mmCIF file of C-alpha atoms and ligand atoms in Angstrom:
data_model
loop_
_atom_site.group_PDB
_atom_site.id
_atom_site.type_symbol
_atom_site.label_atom_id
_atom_site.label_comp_id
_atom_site.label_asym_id
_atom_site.label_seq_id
_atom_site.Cartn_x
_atom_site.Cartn_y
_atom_site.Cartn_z
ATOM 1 C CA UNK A 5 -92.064 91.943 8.682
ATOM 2 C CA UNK A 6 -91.838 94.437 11.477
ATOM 3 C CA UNK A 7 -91.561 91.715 14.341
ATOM 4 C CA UNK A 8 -91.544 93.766 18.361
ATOM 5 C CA UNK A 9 -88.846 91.732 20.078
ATOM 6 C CA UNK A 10 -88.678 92.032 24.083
ATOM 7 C CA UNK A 11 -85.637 91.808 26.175
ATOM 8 C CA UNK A 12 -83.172 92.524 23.398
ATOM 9 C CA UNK A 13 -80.053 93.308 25.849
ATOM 10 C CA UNK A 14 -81.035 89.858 26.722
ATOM 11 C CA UNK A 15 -79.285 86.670 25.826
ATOM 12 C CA UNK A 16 -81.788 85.323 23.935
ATOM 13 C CA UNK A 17 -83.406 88.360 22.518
ATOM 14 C CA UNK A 18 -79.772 89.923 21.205
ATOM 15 C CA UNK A 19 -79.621 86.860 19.094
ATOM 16 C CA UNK A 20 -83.361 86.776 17.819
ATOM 17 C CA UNK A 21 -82.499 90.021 16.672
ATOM 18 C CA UNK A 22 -79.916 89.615 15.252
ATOM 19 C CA UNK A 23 -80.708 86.363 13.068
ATOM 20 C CA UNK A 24 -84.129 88.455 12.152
ATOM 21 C CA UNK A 25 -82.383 91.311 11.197
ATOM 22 C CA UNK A 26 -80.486 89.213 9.108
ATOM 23 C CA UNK A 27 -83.179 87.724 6.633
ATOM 24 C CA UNK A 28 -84.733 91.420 6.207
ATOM 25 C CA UNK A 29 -86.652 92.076 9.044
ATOM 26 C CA UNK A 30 -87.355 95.505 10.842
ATOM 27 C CA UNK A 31 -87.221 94.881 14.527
ATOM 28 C CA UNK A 32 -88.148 96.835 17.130
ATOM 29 C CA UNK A 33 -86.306 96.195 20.207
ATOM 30 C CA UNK A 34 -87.646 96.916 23.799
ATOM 31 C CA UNK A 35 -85.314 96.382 27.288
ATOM 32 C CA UNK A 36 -85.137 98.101 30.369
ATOM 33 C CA UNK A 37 -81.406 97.118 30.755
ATOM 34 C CA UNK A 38 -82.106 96.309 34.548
ATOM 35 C CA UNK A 39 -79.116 95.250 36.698
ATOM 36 C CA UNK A 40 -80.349 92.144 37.483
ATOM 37 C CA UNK A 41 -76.729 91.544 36.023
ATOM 38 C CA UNK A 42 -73.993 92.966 34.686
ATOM 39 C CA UNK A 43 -75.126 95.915 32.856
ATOM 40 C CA UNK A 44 -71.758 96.508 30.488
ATOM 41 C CA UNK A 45 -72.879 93.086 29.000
ATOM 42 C CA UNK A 46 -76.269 93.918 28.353
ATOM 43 C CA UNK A 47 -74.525 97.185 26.551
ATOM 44 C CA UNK A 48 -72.178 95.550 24.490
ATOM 45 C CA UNK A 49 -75.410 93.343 23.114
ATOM 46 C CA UNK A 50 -77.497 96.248 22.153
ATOM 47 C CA UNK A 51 -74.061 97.755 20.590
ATOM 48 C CA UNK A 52 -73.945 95.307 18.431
ATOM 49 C CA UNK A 53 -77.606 95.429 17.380
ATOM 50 C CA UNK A 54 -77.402 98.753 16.830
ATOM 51 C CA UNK A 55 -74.704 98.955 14.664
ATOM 52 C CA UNK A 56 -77.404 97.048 11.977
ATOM 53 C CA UNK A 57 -80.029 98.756 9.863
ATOM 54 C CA UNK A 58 -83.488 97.900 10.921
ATOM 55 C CA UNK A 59 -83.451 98.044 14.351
ATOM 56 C CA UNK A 60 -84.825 100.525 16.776
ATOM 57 C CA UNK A 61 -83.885 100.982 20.333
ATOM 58 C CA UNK A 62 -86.715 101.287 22.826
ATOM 59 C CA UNK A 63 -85.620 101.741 26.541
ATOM 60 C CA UNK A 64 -89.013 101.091 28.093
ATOM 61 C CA UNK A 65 -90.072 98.460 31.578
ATOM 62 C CA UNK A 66 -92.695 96.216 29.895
ATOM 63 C CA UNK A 67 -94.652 96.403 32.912
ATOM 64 C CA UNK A 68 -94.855 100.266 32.089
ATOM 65 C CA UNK A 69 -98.701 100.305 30.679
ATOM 66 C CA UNK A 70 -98.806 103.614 29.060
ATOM 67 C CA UNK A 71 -95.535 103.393 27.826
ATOM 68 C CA UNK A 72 -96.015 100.028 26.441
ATOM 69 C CA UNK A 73 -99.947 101.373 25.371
ATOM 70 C CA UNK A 74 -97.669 104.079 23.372
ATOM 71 C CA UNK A 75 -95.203 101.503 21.917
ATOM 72 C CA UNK A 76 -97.897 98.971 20.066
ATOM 73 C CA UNK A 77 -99.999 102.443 18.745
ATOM 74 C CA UNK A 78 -96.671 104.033 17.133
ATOM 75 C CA UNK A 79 -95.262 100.720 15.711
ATOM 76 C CA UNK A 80 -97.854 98.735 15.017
ATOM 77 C CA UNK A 81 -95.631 95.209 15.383
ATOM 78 C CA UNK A 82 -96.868 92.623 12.504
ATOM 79 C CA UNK A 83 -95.835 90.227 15.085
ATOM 80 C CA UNK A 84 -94.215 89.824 18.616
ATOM 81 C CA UNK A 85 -91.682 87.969 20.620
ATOM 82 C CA UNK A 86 -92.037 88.354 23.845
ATOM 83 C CA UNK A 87 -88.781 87.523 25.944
ATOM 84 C CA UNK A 88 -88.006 90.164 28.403
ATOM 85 C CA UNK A 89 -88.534 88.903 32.012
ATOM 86 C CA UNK A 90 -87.465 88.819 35.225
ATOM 87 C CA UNK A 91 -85.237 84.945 35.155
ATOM 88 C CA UNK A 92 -84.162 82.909 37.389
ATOM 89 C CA UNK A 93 -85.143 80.296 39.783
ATOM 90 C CA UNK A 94 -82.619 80.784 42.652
ATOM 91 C CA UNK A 95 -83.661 84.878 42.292
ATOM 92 C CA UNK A 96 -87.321 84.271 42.906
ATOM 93 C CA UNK A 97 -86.902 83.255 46.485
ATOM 94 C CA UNK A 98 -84.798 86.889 47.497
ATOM 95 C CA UNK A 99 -87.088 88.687 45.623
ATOM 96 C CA UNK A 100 -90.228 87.284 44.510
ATOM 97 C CA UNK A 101 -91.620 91.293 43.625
ATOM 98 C CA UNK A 102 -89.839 91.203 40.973
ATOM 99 C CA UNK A 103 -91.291 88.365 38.697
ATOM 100 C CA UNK A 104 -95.021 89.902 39.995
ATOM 101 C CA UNK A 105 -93.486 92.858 38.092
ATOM 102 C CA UNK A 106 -91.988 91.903 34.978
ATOM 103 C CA UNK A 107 -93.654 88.913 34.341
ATOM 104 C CA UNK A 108 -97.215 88.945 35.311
ATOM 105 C CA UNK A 109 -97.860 92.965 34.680
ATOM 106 C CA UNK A 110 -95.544 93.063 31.874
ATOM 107 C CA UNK A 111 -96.965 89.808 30.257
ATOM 108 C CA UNK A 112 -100.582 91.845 30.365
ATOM 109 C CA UNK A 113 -99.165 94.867 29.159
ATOM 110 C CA UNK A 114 -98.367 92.858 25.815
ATOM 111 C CA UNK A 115 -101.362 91.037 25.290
ATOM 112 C CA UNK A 116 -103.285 93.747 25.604
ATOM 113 C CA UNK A 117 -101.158 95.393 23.075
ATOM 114 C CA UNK A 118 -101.033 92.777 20.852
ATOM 115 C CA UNK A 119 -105.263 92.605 21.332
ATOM 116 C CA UNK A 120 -105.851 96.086 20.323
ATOM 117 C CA UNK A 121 -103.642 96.194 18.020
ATOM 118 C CA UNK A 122 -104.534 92.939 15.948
ATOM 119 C CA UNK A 123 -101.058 91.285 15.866
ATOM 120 C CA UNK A 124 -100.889 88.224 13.819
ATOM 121 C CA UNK A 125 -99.344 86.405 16.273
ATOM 122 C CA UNK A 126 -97.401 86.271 19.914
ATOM 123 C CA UNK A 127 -94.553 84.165 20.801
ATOM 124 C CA UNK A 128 -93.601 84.417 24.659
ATOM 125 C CA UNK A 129 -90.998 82.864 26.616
ATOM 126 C CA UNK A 130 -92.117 80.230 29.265
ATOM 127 C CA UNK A 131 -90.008 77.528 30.761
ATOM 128 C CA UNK A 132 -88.918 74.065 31.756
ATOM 129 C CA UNK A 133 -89.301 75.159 35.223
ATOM 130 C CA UNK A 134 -93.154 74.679 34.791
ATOM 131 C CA UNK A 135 -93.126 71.018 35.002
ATOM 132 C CA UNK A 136 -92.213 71.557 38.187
ATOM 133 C CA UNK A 137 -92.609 68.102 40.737
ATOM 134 C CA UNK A 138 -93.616 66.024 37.148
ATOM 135 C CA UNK A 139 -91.231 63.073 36.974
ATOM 136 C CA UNK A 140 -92.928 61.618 33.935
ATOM 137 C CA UNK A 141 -89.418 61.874 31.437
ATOM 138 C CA UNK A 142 -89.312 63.064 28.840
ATOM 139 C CA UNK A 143 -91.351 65.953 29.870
ATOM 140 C CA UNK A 144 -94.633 66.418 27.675
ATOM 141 C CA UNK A 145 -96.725 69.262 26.537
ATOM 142 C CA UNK A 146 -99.342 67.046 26.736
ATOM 143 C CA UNK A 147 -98.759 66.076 30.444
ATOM 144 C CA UNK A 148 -100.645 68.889 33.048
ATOM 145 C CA UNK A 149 -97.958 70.870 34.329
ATOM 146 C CA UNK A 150 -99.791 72.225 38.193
ATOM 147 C CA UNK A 151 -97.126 71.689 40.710
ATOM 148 C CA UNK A 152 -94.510 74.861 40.162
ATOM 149 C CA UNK A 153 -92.265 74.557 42.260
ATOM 150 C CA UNK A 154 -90.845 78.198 42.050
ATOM 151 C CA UNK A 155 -92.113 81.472 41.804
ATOM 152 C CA UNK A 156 -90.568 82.016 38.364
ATOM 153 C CA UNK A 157 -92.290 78.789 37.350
ATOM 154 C CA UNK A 158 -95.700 79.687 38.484
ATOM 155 C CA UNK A 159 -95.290 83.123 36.519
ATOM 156 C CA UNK A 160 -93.955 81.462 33.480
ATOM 157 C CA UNK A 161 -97.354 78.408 33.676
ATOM 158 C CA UNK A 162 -99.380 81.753 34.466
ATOM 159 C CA UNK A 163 -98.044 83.548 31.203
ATOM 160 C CA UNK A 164 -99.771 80.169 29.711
ATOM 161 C CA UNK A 165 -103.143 80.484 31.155
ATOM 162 C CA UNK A 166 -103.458 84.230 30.353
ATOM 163 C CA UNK A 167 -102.659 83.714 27.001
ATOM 164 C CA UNK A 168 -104.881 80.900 25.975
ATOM 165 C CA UNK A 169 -107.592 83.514 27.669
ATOM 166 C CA UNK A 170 -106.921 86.036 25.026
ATOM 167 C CA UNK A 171 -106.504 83.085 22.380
ATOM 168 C CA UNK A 172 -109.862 82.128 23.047
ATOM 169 C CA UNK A 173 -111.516 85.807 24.149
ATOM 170 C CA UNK A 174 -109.942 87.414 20.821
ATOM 171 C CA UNK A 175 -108.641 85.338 18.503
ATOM 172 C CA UNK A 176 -105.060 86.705 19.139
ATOM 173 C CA UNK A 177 -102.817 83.109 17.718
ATOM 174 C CA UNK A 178 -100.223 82.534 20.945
ATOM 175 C CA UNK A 179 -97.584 80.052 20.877
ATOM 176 C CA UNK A 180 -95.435 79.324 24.183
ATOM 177 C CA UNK A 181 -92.364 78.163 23.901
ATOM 178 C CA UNK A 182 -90.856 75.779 26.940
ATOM 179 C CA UNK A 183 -86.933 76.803 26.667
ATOM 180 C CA UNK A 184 -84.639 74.224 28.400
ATOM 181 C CA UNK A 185 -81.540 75.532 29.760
ATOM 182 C CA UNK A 186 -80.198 77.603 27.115
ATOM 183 C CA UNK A 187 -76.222 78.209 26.727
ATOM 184 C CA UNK A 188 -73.862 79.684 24.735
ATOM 185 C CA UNK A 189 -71.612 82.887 23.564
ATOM 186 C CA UNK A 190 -73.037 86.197 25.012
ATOM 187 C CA UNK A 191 -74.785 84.115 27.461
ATOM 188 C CA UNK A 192 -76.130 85.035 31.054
ATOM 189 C CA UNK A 193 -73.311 85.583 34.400
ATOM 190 C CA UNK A 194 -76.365 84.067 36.762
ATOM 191 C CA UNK A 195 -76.070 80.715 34.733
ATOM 192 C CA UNK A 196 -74.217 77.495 35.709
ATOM 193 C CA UNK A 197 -71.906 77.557 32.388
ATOM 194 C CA UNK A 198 -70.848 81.605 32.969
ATOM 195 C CA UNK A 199 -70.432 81.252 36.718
ATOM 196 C CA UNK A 200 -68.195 77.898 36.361
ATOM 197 C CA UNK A 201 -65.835 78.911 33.421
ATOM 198 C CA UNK A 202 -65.130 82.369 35.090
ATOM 199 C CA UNK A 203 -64.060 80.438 38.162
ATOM 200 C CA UNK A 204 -62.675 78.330 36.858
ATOM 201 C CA UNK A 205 -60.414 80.436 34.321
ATOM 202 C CA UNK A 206 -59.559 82.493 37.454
ATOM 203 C CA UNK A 207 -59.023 79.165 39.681
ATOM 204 C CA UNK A 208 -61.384 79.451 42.385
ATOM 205 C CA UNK A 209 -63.508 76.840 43.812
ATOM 206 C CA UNK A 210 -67.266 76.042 42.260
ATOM 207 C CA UNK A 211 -70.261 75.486 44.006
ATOM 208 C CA UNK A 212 -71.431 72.149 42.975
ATOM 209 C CA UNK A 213 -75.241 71.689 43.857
ATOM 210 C CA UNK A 214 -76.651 68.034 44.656
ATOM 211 C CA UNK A 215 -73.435 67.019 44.116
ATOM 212 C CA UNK A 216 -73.500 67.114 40.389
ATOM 213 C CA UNK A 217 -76.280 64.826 39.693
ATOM 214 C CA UNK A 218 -78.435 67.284 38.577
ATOM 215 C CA UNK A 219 -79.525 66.529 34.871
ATOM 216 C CA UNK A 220 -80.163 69.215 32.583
ATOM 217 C CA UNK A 221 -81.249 69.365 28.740
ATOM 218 C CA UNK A 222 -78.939 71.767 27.845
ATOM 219 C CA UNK A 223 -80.124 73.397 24.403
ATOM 220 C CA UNK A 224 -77.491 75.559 22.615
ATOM 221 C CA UNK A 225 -78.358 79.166 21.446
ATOM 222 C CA UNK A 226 -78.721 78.905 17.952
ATOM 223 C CA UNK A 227 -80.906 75.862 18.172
ATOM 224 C CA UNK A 228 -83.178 78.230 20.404
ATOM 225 C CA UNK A 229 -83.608 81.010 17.600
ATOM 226 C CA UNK A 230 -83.943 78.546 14.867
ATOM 227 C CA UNK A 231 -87.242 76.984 17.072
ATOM 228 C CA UNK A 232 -88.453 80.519 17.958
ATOM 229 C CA UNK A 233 -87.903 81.632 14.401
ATOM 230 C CA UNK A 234 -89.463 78.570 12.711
ATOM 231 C CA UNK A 235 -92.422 78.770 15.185
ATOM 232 C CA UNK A 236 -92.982 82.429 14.729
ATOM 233 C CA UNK A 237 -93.421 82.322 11.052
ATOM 234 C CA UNK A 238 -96.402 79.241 12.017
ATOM 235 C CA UNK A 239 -99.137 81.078 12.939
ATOM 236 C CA UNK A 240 -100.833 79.144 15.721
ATOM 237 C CA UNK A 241 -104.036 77.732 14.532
ATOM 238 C CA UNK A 242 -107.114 75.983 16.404
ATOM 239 C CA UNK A 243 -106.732 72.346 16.959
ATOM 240 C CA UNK A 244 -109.946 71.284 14.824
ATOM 241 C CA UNK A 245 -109.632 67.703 17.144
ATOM 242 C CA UNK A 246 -109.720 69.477 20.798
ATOM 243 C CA UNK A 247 -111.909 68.211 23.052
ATOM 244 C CA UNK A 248 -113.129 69.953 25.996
ATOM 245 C CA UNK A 249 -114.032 65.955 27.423
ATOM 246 C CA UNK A 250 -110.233 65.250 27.071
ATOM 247 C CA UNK A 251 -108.375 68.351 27.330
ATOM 248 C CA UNK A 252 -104.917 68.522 25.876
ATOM 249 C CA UNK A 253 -103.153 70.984 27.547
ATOM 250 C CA UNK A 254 -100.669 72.010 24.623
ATOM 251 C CA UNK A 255 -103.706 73.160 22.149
ATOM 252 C CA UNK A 256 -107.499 74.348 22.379
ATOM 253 C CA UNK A 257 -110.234 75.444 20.572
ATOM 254 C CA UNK A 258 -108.460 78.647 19.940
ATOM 255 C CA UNK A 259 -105.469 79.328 18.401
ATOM 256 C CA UNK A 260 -103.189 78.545 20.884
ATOM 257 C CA UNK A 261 -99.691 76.227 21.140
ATOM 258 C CA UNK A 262 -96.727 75.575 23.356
ATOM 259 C CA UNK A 263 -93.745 73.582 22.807
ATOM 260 C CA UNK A 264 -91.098 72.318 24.355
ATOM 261 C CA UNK A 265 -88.096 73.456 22.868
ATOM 262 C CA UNK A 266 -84.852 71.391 24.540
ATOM 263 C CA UNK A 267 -82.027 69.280 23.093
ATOM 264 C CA UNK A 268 -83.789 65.829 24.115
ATOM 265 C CA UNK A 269 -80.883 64.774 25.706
ATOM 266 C CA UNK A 270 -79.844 65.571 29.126
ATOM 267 C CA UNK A 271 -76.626 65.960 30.648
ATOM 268 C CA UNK A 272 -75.473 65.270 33.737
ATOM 269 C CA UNK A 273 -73.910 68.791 35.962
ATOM 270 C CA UNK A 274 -70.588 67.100 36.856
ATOM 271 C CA UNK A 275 -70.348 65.705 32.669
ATOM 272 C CA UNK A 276 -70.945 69.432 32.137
ATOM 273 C CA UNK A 277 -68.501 70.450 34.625
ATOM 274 C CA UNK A 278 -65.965 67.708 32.930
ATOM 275 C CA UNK A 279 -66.180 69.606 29.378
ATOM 276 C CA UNK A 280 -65.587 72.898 30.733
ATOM 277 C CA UNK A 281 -62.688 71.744 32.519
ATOM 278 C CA UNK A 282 -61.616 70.235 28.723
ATOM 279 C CA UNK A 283 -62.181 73.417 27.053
ATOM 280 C CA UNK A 284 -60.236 75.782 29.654
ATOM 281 C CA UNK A 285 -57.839 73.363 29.490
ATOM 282 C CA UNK A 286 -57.910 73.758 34.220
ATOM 283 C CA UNK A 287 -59.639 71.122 36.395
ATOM 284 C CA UNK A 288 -62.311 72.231 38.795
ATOM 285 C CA UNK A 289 -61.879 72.866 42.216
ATOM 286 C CA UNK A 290 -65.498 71.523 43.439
ATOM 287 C CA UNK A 291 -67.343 72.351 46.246
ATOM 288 C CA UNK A 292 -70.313 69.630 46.558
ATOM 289 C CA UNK A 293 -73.248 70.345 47.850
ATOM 290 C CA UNK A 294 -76.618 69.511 48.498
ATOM 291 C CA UNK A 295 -80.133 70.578 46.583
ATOM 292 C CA UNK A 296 -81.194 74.283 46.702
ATOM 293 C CA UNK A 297 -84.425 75.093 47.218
ATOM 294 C CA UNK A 298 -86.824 75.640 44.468
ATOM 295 C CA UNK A 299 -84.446 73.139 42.033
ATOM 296 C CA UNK A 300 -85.314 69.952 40.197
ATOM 297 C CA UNK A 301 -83.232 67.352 39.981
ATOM 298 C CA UNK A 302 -83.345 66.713 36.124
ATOM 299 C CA UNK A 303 -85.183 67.734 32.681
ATOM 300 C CA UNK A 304 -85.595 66.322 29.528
ATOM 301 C CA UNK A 305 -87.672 67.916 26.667
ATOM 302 C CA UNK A 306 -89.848 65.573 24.547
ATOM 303 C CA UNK A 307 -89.729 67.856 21.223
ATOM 304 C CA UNK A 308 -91.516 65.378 18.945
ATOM 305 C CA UNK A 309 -94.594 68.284 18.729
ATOM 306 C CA UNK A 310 -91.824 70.378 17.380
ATOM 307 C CA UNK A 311 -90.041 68.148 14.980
ATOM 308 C CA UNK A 312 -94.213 67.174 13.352
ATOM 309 C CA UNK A 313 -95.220 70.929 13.370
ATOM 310 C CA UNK A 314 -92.071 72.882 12.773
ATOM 311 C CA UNK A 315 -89.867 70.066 11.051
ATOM 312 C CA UNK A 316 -87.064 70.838 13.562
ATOM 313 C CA UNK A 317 -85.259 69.453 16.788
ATOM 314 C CA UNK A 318 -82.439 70.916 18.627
ATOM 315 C CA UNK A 319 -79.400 69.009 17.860
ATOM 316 C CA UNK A 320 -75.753 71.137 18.750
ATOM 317 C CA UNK A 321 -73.968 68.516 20.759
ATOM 318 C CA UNK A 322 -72.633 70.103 24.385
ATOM 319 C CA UNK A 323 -69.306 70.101 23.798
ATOM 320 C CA UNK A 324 -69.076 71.650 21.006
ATOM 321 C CA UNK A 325 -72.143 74.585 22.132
ATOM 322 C CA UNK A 326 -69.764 74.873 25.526
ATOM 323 C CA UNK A 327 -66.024 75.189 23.226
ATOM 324 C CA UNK A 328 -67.656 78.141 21.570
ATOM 325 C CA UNK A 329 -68.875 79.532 24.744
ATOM 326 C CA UNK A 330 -65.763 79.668 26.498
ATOM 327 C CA UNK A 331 -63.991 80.780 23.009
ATOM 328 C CA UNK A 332 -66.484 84.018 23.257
ATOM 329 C CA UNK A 333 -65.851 84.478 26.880
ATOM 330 C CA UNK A 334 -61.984 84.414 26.901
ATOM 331 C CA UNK A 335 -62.062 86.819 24.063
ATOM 332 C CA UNK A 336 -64.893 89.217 25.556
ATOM 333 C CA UNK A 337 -63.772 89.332 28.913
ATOM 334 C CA UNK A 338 -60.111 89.127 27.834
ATOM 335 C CA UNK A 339 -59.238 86.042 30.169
HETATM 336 N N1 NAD B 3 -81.862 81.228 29.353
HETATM 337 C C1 NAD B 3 -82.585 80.171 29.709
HETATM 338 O O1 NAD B 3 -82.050 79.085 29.953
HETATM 339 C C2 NAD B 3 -84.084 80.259 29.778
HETATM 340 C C3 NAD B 3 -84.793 79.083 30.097
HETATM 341 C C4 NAD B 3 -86.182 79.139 30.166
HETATM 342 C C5 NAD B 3 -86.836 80.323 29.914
HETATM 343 N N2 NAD B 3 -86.134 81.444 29.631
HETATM 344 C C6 NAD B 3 -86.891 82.679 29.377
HETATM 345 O O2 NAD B 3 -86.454 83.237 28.152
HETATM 346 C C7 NAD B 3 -86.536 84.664 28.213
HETATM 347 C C8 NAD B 3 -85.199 85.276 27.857
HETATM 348 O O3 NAD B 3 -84.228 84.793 28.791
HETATM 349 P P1 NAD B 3 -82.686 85.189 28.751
HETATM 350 O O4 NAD B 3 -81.926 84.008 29.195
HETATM 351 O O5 NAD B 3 -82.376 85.864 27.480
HETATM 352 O O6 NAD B 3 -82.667 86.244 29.967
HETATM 353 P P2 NAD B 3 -82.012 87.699 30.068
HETATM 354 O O7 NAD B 3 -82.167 88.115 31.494
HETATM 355 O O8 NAD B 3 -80.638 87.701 29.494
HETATM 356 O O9 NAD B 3 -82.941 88.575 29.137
HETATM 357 C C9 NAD B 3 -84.137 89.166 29.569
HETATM 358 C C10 NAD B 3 -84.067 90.645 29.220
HETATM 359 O O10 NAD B 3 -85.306 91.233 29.608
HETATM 360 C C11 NAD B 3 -85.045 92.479 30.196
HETATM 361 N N3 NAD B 3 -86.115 92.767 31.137
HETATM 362 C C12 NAD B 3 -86.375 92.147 32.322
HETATM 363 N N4 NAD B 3 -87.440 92.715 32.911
HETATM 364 C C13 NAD B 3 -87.871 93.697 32.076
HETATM 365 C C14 NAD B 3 -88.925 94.634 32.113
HETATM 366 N N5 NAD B 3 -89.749 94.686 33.176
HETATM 367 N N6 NAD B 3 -89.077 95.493 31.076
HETATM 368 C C15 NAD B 3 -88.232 95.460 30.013
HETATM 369 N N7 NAD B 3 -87.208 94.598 29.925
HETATM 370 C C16 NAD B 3 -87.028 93.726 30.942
HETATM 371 C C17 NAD B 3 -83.712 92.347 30.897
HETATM 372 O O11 NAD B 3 -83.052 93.611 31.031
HETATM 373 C C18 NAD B 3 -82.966 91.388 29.968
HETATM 374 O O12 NAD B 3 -82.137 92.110 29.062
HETATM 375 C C19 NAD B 3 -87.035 84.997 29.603
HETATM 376 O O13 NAD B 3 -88.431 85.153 29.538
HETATM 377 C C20 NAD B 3 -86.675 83.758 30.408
HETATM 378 O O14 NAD B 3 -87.521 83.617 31.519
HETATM 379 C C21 NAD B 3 -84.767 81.439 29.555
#
């Protein structure tokens, strides 16, 4: 298939493309390489990519209509993944422009190409950060998710609403995918794992926030791409048993689906902290403090729509997802 993957220099996106370019696919690959961070990283991603047949480069900003007009009229995508954002929940409160940007413009930009240009089927990035002040654990699809808490989080739950619009106005099949806290090699320098193992390999103190009680579903890379793979190649399809009386907010009418896509089993920050310190073989020097703004204290995906539609549930265990993270960052960054 000739899949349009967004945010290739990404984390995520580098190794979509990669494990699609590896069963035969022809993928074209759009980034803006911002430097939201470290743009040598983002480099040495889209080195590698290139180096394989089947993918093209395109350096484009998604919220960039004509260009992105352009991009779905030469190509003509079979089918689209659609990762490149602005992340971050800490970022959205310095500079809240930039999610307006990249994730509400851009997000139009591509359904709009994937509209006129009758894609089978769009896959988009939202996130755990749209169940926002839900305490209801494990977090559900089915549960109404209206009390963001962040600026990312209200782009990501708008990313949701617009597409079911153009599920329902067109007939365009959209599937959302909730990622929980994804880790692992080549992974992001504004993330807890990155920021702690660099410190601590160089020993300097880490910032601890709500004094490591924070719980997180931390979901290893590869278990990602297998879920965005697997749900990619299931075209979403009306839910023949929707009912407008009771609406479920995780189908419709129109071919439209989200999952949650998380390990289903959360860890705590200072267990998390305890493994790294394992791995480096150094203990942490921790500075505790208290909530930031914007945070949640804990998630925990409920994947059971997953594991019925897609036959699949994340399931690396943490210590071994964080060993081969600080294996790749030791040997990339030479520490
Ligand atoms: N990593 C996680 O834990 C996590 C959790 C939930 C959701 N997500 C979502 O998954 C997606 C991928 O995340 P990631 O961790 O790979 O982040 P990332 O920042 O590594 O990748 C996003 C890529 O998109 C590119 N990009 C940003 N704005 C752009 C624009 N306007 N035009 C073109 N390219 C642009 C960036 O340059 C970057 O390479 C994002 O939508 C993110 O919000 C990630």
């Amino acid at each position: 298939m000739r899949i349009l993957v967004t945010g290739t220099a990404g984390f995520i996106g580098s190794h979509l493309a990669h494990r699609l370019l590896d069963r035969g696919d022809e993928v074209i690959g759009v980034d803006n390489v911002n430097d939201y961070y470290d743009v040598r990283l983002k480099e040495a991603r889209l080195a590698r990519l290139l180096d394989k047949p089947g993918f093209t480069e395109i350096r484009k900003d998604v919220a960039d209509r004509n260009a992105m007009e352009a991009l779905f009229r030469d190509y003509q995508p079979e089918r689209v993944v659609h990762l490149a954002a602005q992340a971050g929940v800490r970022y959205s409160i310095q500079n809240p422009n930039a999610y307006v940007d990249a994730n509400l413009v851009g997000f139009m930009n591509i359904l709009e190409g994937c509209r006129h240009n009758k894609v089978e089927h769009l896959v988009y990035a939202s996130s755990s950060s749209v169940y926002g002040a839900n305490e209801t654990m494990p977090f559900s699809v089915h549960d109404n998710v209206d009390h963001p808490l962040s600026l990312y989080a209200a782009s990501k739950k708008a990313n949701e609403l617009m597409a079911h619009t153009y599920s329902h106005l067109y007939n365009l099949p959209t599937t959302g995918l909730r990622f929980f806290t994804v880790y692992g090699p080549w992974g992001r320098p504004d993330m807890a794992l990155f920021i702690f193992t660099k410190k601590i390999l160089a020993g300097e103190p880490i910032d601890v926030f709500n004094h490591g009680h924070h719980k997180r579903d931390f979901t290893y890379i590869d278990d990602i791409v297998e879920g965005v793979v697997r749900t990619l190649d299931n075209v979403a399809e009306p839910n023949a048993d929707w009912s407008g009386d009771q609406p479920d907010p995780s189908s419709s009418k129109a071919p439209y689906r989200l999952y949650n896509i998380g390990s289903n089993n959360p860890v705590e920050l200072s267990r998390f902290i305890e493994i790294i310190e394992e791995r480096t073989g150094k203990k942490a020097e921790k500075n505790l403090l208290p909530m930031q703004p914007g945070d949640v204290p804990a998630t925990y995906a409920n994947v059971d729509d997953l594991i019925n539609d897609v036959g699949y549930k994340p399931a690396t265990p943490v210590e071994e997802g964080i060993g081969r993270f600080v294996d790749w960052y030791r040997g990339f960054y030479q520490v």
